C-alpha positions as CSV (number, residue, x, y, z in Angstrom):
1,M,6.8,172.1,136.3
2,T,6.9,173.9,133.0
3,P,3.7,173.4,131.0
4,P,4.1,170.9,128.1
5,R,5.4,172.4,125.0
6,R,3.7,169.8,122.9
7,Q,0.4,168.2,123.5
8,P,-0.3,164.6,122.4
9,A,-2.4,164.3,119.3
10,R,-4.9,162.3,121.3
11,R,-5.6,162.9,124.9
12,R,-6.2,159.8,127.0
13,T,-7.2,159.6,130.6
14,A,-5.4,156.9,132.6
15,V,-7.7,154.3,133.9
16,L,-5.9,154.3,137.3
17,A,-6.1,158.0,137.6
18,T,-9.9,158.2,138.1
19,V,-12.6,156.4,140.0
20,P,-16.3,156.8,140.0
21,V,-17.6,159.9,141.7
22,A,-19.3,158.0,144.4
23,V,-16.1,156.2,145.3
24,A,-14.2,159.4,145.2
25,A,-16.7,161.0,147.6
26,L,-16.4,158.0,149.9
27,L,-12.6,158.2,150.0
28,G,-12.7,161.9,150.5
29,A,-15.0,161.5,153.5
30,A,-13.0,158.7,155.0
31,G,-9.7,160.7,154.6
32,P,-6.3,159.2,155.4
33,T,-7.1,158.2,158.9
34,A,-10.4,156.5,158.6
35,P,-11.7,154.6,161.6
36,G,-11.1,150.9,161.8
37,T,-8.0,148.8,161.4
38,T,-7.3,149.1,157.7
39,G,-5.6,152.0,156.1
40,A,-7.6,153.8,153.4
41,P,-6.6,153.1,149.8
42,G,-6.2,156.8,149.1
43,A,-5.3,160.1,150.8
44,G,-8.7,161.6,150.0
45,D,-7.6,163.9,147.2
46,P,-10.6,164.5,144.9
47,Y,-8.5,164.9,141.8
48,F,-6.5,161.6,142.3
49,P,-8.5,159.6,144.8
50,L,-6.2,156.6,144.9
51,S,-3.0,158.5,145.3
52,G,-1.5,158.1,148.7
53,N,-2.8,155.9,151.5
54,G,-4.2,156.2,155.0
55,G,-3.2,154.9,158.4
56,Y,0.5,155.7,158.4
57,D,3.1,158.3,157.7
58,V,6.4,157.4,156.0
59,R,9.5,158.8,157.7
60,H,12.2,157.5,155.3
61,Y,12.6,155.6,152.0
62,D,15.7,153.6,151.3
63,L,15.6,152.6,147.6
64,T,18.1,150.1,146.1
65,L,17.6,150.0,142.3
66,C,19.6,148.1,139.6
67,Y,18.6,149.0,136.1
68,D,19.8,147.4,132.9
69,T,19.5,150.0,130.1
70,S,19.6,147.4,127.4
71,S,16.8,145.1,128.6
72,R,15.1,147.9,130.5
73,R,14.8,145.6,133.5
74,L,14.6,146.9,137.0
75,D,15.5,144.8,140.1
76,A,14.8,146.7,143.3
77,T,14.2,146.7,147.0
78,A,12.4,149.4,148.9
79,V,12.6,149.8,152.6
80,L,10.1,152.2,154.1
81,T,10.3,153.4,157.7
82,A,6.9,154.6,158.8
83,R,4.7,155.4,161.8
84,A,1.2,154.0,162.2
85,T,-1.4,156.8,162.8
86,Q,-4.1,154.2,163.7
87,R,-4.2,150.5,164.6
88,L,-3.5,148.7,161.4
89,T,-4.2,145.1,160.4
90,R,-3.8,146.0,156.8
91,F,-2.4,148.9,154.8
92,D,-1.7,149.9,151.1
93,L,1.2,151.1,149.1
94,D,1.0,152.7,145.7
95,L,2.8,150.6,143.1
96,R,1.8,150.3,139.5
97,G,3.0,147.3,137.4
98,L,6.2,145.6,138.4
99,K,6.2,142.2,140.0
100,V,6.5,142.0,143.8
101,T,8.4,139.0,145.0
102,A,8.5,139.5,148.7
103,V,7.2,141.7,151.5
104,T,8.2,141.9,155.1
105,V,7.0,144.0,158.0
106,D,9.6,144.4,160.7
107,R,11.6,141.5,159.2
108,T,8.6,139.2,159.4
109,K,7.0,137.8,156.2
110,A,3.8,139.6,155.4
111,A,0.9,138.6,153.1
112,F,0.3,140.8,150.1
113,R,-1.9,141.1,147.1
114,R,-2.3,143.5,144.1
115,D,-5.4,145.6,143.4
116,G,-4.8,147.9,140.5
117,Q,-2.3,150.4,141.6
118,E,-2.5,149.3,145.2
119,L,-0.1,146.9,146.9
120,V,-2.2,145.6,149.8
121,V,-0.1,144.4,152.8
122,T,-1.3,142.4,155.7
123,P,1.4,142.1,158.4
124,R,1.4,139.0,160.6
125,H,0.8,141.1,163.7
126,A,-1.4,144.2,163.9
127,L,0.4,147.5,164.2
128,R,-0.5,149.7,167.2
129,A,-1.4,153.4,166.7
130,G,1.9,155.3,167.1
131,Q,4.1,152.3,166.4
132,E,7.1,152.8,164.1
133,F,7.5,149.9,161.7
134,R,9.6,149.0,158.7
135,V,8.2,147.5,155.5
136,T,10.5,145.9,152.9
137,V,9.3,145.3,149.3
138,A,11.4,143.3,146.8
139,Y,10.2,143.8,143.2
140,Q,11.3,143.6,139.6
141,G,10.2,144.1,136.0
142,T,10.0,146.7,133.3
143,P,8.8,150.0,134.6
144,R,6.5,151.9,132.3
145,P,5.1,155.5,132.6
146,V,1.5,156.2,133.5
147,T,-0.6,158.4,131.1
148,D,-1.9,161.3,133.1
149,P,-5.4,162.8,132.6
150,D,-4.0,165.5,130.3
151,G,-2.5,162.9,128.0
152,S,1.2,163.4,129.1
153,A,3.5,160.6,130.2
154,D,4.5,160.6,133.9
155,G,6.9,158.4,135.9
156,W,9.7,156.2,134.6
157,I,10.0,157.2,130.9
158,P,12.5,155.1,128.9
159,T,15.0,157.0,126.8
160,D,17.6,155.9,124.2
161,D,20.3,155.7,126.8
162,G,18.4,155.3,130.1
163,A,15.4,156.8,131.7
164,F,13.9,160.2,132.3
165,V,12.2,160.0,135.7
166,A,9.7,162.7,136.5
167,G,6.8,161.9,138.9
168,E,4.3,164.7,138.9
169,P,1.5,164.1,139.8
170,Q,1.3,160.3,140.1
171,G,4.4,158.7,138.5
172,A,6.3,157.8,141.7
173,M,4.3,154.5,141.8
174,T,5.8,153.4,138.4
175,W,9.2,152.8,140.0
176,F,8.9,152.4,143.8
177,P,6.2,151.6,146.4
178,A,5.1,154.7,148.1
179,N,2.6,156.7,150.1
180,A,2.4,158.8,146.9
181,H,0.5,161.9,147.9
182,P,2.2,165.2,148.6
183,K,0.8,165.3,152.1
184,D,3.3,162.6,153.2
185,K,6.8,163.8,152.9
186,A,9.9,161.8,153.9
187,S,13.7,161.7,153.7
188,Y,15.4,159.4,151.1
189,D,18.4,157.3,150.4
190,F,19.1,156.0,146.9
191,T,21.5,153.3,145.8
192,L,21.4,153.2,142.0
193,T,23.4,150.6,140.0
194,V,23.6,151.1,136.2
195,P,25.9,149.8,133.4
196,E,29.4,151.3,133.4
197,G,29.3,154.5,131.3
198,R,25.9,155.5,132.5
199,T,25.3,158.0,135.3
200,A,22.3,157.7,137.7
201,V,21.2,161.0,139.3
202,A,18.9,161.3,142.2
203,N,18.0,164.0,144.8
204,G,20.2,165.6,147.4
205,V,23.9,165.0,147.9
206,L,26.0,162.4,146.2
207,L,27.6,160.3,148.9
208,G,29.8,158.3,146.6
209,Q,30.1,156.1,143.5
210,R,32.1,153.0,142.6
211,T,32.6,150.9,139.5
212,A,33.1,147.1,139.5
213,H,32.4,144.3,137.1
214,G,31.0,146.6,134.4
215,K,28.6,148.4,136.6
216,T,28.6,151.7,138.5
217,T,26.7,152.3,141.7
218,F,25.8,155.8,142.8
219,R,24.6,156.6,146.4
220,W,22.5,159.7,146.9
221,R,20.8,161.1,150.1
222,E,18.1,163.7,150.5
223,T,17.7,164.5,154.2
224,Q,15.0,167.2,153.9
225,P,11.4,166.2,153.7
226,M,10.3,165.4,150.1
227,A,7.1,164.4,148.5
228,A,7.2,161.2,146.4
229,Y,6.4,163.0,143.2
230,L,9.6,165.0,143.5
231,A,11.9,162.0,143.6
232,T,14.0,161.1,140.6
233,A,16.5,158.5,139.5
234,T,17.2,159.7,136.0
235,I,19.8,157.6,134.0
236,G,21.8,158.4,130.9
237,K,25.1,159.2,129.3
238,F,25.8,162.5,131.0
239,Q,28.6,165.0,131.2
240,V,28.9,165.9,134.9
241,E,29.9,169.2,136.5
242,R,30.3,169.7,140.2
243,Y,31.1,172.8,142.3
244,T,30.1,174.6,145.5
245,T,28.5,178.0,145.5
246,R,29.8,180.8,147.7
247,D,26.7,180.1,149.9
248,G,27.9,176.5,150.4
249,I,25.3,174.8,148.1
250,Q,26.7,171.7,146.5
251,V,25.8,171.8,142.8
252,Y,25.7,168.7,140.6
253,N,24.8,169.2,136.9
254,A,24.4,166.2,134.6
255,V,24.0,167.0,130.9
256,D,23.4,164.9,127.9
257,A,26.2,165.6,125.3
258,R,23.6,166.4,122.7
259,E,22.2,169.2,124.8
260,A,25.5,170.5,126.3
261,R,26.3,173.3,124.0
262,A,22.8,174.9,124.3
263,A,22.6,174.3,128.0
264,A,26.0,175.7,129.0
265,P,25.2,179.5,129.0
266,V,22.0,179.0,130.9
267,L,23.4,176.6,133.5
268,K,26.2,179.1,134.1
269,K,23.6,181.4,135.5
270,L,22.2,178.9,138.1
271,P,24.2,180.3,141.1
272,S,23.1,183.9,140.4
273,V,19.5,182.8,139.9
274,L,19.6,180.9,143.2
275,E,21.2,183.9,144.9
276,W,18.6,186.3,143.5
277,E,15.7,184.0,144.5
278,S,17.2,183.6,148.0
279,E,17.2,187.4,148.4
280,L,13.5,187.5,147.6
281,F,12.1,184.3,149.1
282,G,14.5,183.6,152.0
283,P,17.5,181.2,152.3
284,Y,17.7,178.4,149.8
285,P,15.9,175.5,151.5
286,F,18.3,172.6,150.6
287,R,22.0,171.6,150.8
288,A,22.2,170.7,147.1
289,A,21.2,172.1,143.8
290,G,21.8,171.5,140.1
291,A,20.2,170.3,136.9
292,I,19.6,167.1,134.9
293,V,19.5,168.0,131.3
294,D,18.4,165.0,129.3
295,H,17.8,164.4,125.6
296,A,14.1,163.2,125.8
297,P,12.3,164.7,122.8
298,D,9.1,162.9,123.4
299,V,8.6,164.1,127.0
300,G,7.8,167.8,126.3
301,Y,8.3,169.3,129.8
302,A,10.7,169.9,132.7
303,L,10.0,169.1,136.4
304,E,11.2,170.6,139.6
305,T,12.5,167.4,141.1
306,Q,13.8,168.4,144.5
307,T,17.3,169.9,144.6
308,R,17.9,169.0,141.0
309,P,15.3,169.7,138.3
310,V,15.1,167.4,135.3
311,Y,14.8,169.0,131.9
312,D,13.9,167.1,128.7
313,S,16.2,169.3,126.7
314,A,18.5,172.4,127.2
315,P,16.3,174.9,129.1
316,G,15.9,178.6,128.4
317,L,16.7,181.0,131.2
318,D,13.0,181.5,131.9
319,T,12.6,177.8,132.5
320,L,15.6,177.7,134.8
321,V,14.2,180.5,136.8
322,H,10.8,178.8,137.0
323,E,12.1,175.4,138.1
324,S,14.5,176.9,140.6
325,A,11.7,179.0,142.1
326,H,9.8,175.7,142.7
327,Q,12.5,174.7,145.2
328,W,10.8,177.2,147.5
329,F,7.2,177.0,146.1
330,G,6.2,173.4,145.6
331,D,9.3,171.5,146.9
332,S,10.0,173.1,150.3
333,V,6.4,174.4,150.8
334,T,4.3,171.6,149.3
335,L,0.6,171.6,148.5
336,T,-1.9,169.5,150.5
337,A,-4.4,169.0,147.7
338,W,-3.8,169.0,143.9
339,K,-6.5,171.7,143.4
340,D,-4.1,174.1,145.1
341,I,-1.5,173.6,142.3
342,W,-1.5,177.3,141.6
343,L,0.5,177.7,144.8
344,N,3.3,175.9,142.9
345,E,2.8,177.1,139.3
346,G,1.4,180.6,139.8
347,F,4.3,181.4,142.1
348,A,7.0,180.0,139.8
349,T,5.5,181.8,136.8
350,Y,5.4,185.1,138.7
351,A,9.1,184.5,139.7
352,E,9.8,184.6,135.9
353,W,8.0,187.9,135.7
354,L,9.9,189.3,138.6
355,Y,13.2,188.1,137.1
356,D,12.5,189.8,133.8
357,E,11.4,193.0,135.6
358,Q,14.6,193.2,137.6
359,H,17.0,192.2,134.8
360,G,16.1,194.6,132.1
361,G,13.1,192.9,130.6
362,R,9.5,193.7,130.6
363,S,7.8,194.6,133.9
364,A,5.3,192.3,135.7
365,Q,2.6,194.9,134.9
366,Q,3.4,194.5,131.2
367,A,3.2,190.8,131.4
368,F,-0.1,191.1,133.2
369,D,-1.5,193.5,130.6
370,S,-0.4,191.3,127.7
371,L,-2.4,188.4,129.2
372,Y,-5.4,190.5,130.2
373,A,-5.7,191.7,126.6
374,R,-6.7,188.2,125.5
375,P,-10.4,187.9,124.7
376,A,-12.9,186.2,127.0
377,S,-13.0,183.3,124.6
378,D,-9.3,182.6,125.1
379,G,-8.2,179.4,126.9
380,L,-6.7,181.5,129.7
381,W,-10.2,182.0,131.1
382,D,-11.4,178.5,130.7
383,Y,-11.4,177.6,134.4
384,P,-10.4,179.3,137.7
385,P,-6.8,178.5,138.8
386,G,-7.8,178.0,142.5
387,D,-9.8,174.9,141.7
388,P,-9.2,173.9,138.1
389,G,-11.8,171.1,138.2
390,G,-9.8,167.9,137.7
391,G,-6.4,166.3,137.1
392,E,-6.7,167.0,133.4
393,N,-6.4,170.8,134.0
394,I,-3.7,171.1,136.7
395,F,-1.0,172.0,134.2
396,G,-3.1,174.2,132.0
397,T,-2.6,177.9,131.1
398,P,-5.0,179.2,133.7
399,V,-3.1,177.6,136.6
400,Y,0.2,179.2,135.5
401,A,-0.7,182.5,133.9
402,R,-3.9,183.4,135.8
403,G,-2.3,182.2,139.0
404,A,0.5,184.6,138.4
405,M,-2.0,187.3,137.6
406,A,-3.6,186.7,141.0
407,L,-0.3,187.4,142.6
408,H,0.2,190.5,140.6
409,E,-3.3,191.8,141.7
410,L,-2.3,191.1,145.3
411,R,0.9,193.1,144.8
412,R,-1.1,196.0,143.4
413,A,-3.5,195.8,146.3
414,V,-1.0,195.7,149.1
415,G,2.1,197.5,147.6
416,D,5.6,196.2,147.0
417,R,6.7,196.3,150.6
418,D,4.0,194.1,152.0
419,F,3.8,191.9,148.9
420,F,7.5,190.8,149.2
421,R,7.1,190.4,152.9
422,I,4.2,188.0,152.2
423,L,6.2,185.9,149.7
424,R,9.2,185.6,152.0
425,A,7.0,184.8,155.0
426,W,5.1,182.1,153.1
427,A,8.4,180.4,152.0
428,T,10.1,180.6,155.3
429,G,7.1,180.1,157.6
430,H,6.1,176.8,155.9
431,R,9.6,175.7,155.1
432,G,9.9,171.9,154.8
433,G,6.1,171.5,155.3
434,H,2.8,172.2,153.6
435,G,0.5,175.0,152.7
436,T,-3.0,175.7,151.5
437,T,-4.7,178.6,149.7
438,A,-6.7,179.5,152.8
439,Q,-3.5,179.8,154.8
440,F,-1.9,182.0,152.1
441,V,-4.9,184.3,152.1
442,R,-4.8,184.6,155.9
443,L,-1.1,185.4,155.8
444,A,-1.7,188.1,153.1
445,E,-4.4,189.7,155.1
446,K,-2.5,189.6,158.4
447,T,0.6,191.1,156.8
448,S,-1.1,193.8,154.9
449,G,-3.9,194.6,157.4
450,K,-6.4,194.5,154.5
451,R,-9.4,192.4,153.7
452,L,-8.5,190.4,150.5
453,G,-11.2,187.8,150.3
454,G,-12.9,189.5,147.3
455,L,-9.6,189.8,145.4
456,F,-8.7,186.1,145.8
457,H,-12.3,185.0,145.1
458,T,-12.3,186.9,141.8
459,W,-8.9,185.8,140.5
460,L,-8.8,182.3,141.9
461,Y,-12.3,181.0,142.0
462,T,-14.5,183.0,139.6
463,P,-15.1,181.4,136.2
464,G,-14.4,183.5,133.1
465,K,-12.5,186.7,132.5
466,P,-12.6,189.1,135.5
467,D,-13.5,192.7,135.0
468,R,-10.6,195.0,134.4
469,P,-8.9,195.8,137.7
């Protein structure tokens, strides 16, 4: 994600994003597989305690959505294939707003109730630990975004010709029922029906489209594991470009006509950017790539939705490099707790520095020096990037810039040869899975043969401006 270019005049914390500290501690202690027969109402993340759910892992989402851009009404069915990780007499799904009309578990009607952002499901028969099951949810209504702790909009964001759909960190629940924490990744099928003349773009590969009776249906499939926050179903009047790179990657670009002229020279560089990043980080982790360039002036950010980032306006080259780098760092290798967000944003920011360095721009050292010259009172030093303190800070300057500075200090400490070996080993060794800061530190120490705990403690966890290196 690129940091917001514009901050709302008034910051508001979403009521659903926070719970009392005592409750958060309880959820964190219980974790996602708490004993008993009811799945926990959260995955135990201290920053977003109610995100995700316990007691099961989702294997696949099959989402069928019909969206009327005039009335902004959504009629949808979600089918989740999951495996119980404990005996379950009840479990939760994350779903905010929208009216649920029916729920079945393994084709048998199930009882359900709403509790804030939780859809609480009670199947007729208890689920055994290890049992695979299928839950179907029919729902409808007008999806609305959630306001994140930093004041930005997240989720299904209406536009003048459709919707800009960007789910980081908690917006997936605004448009489909999910186990919406990054720890639970799954494959996806999307069937998206919109008025004729609109295009609906999701993740992965386009399987087909057809138009009948004034409506067009698009079918998309993402077979690689994906966190719910990286799913999109962005809708608008788009100009579409399709091609296959020489590496066999299927590219699909959808661009709002109002942004097409500015976007064209940057999108032209996408294949070369992906090729450059593949040389550094290892093979591109997905079958598909591309961009969704919308005209959404009130959003203020771009997001690395898996395989096909969504941009609120024509991106600059630095933003393209950043969101493309996230396909390795954040999408393929996904965090396990939101406090580790620097593993996404610090890495993508440092990719920008490396691109500049290797394409005639300033060096990474110059980028580091420019930032380090900022006084101790500057916002760059407000909190440490390795644990920014709460959801309101995860997209702040320290996470991006100081996170990149931590990587540069690692590079200086171990040398270029080992540094680039570490980056590649991180991306390839955790491909399609998850990673933590502790695992990255261990990898760096093992690869370099050096003790690096002090370096990471200083740059990731120490408040204030570190002493000059």
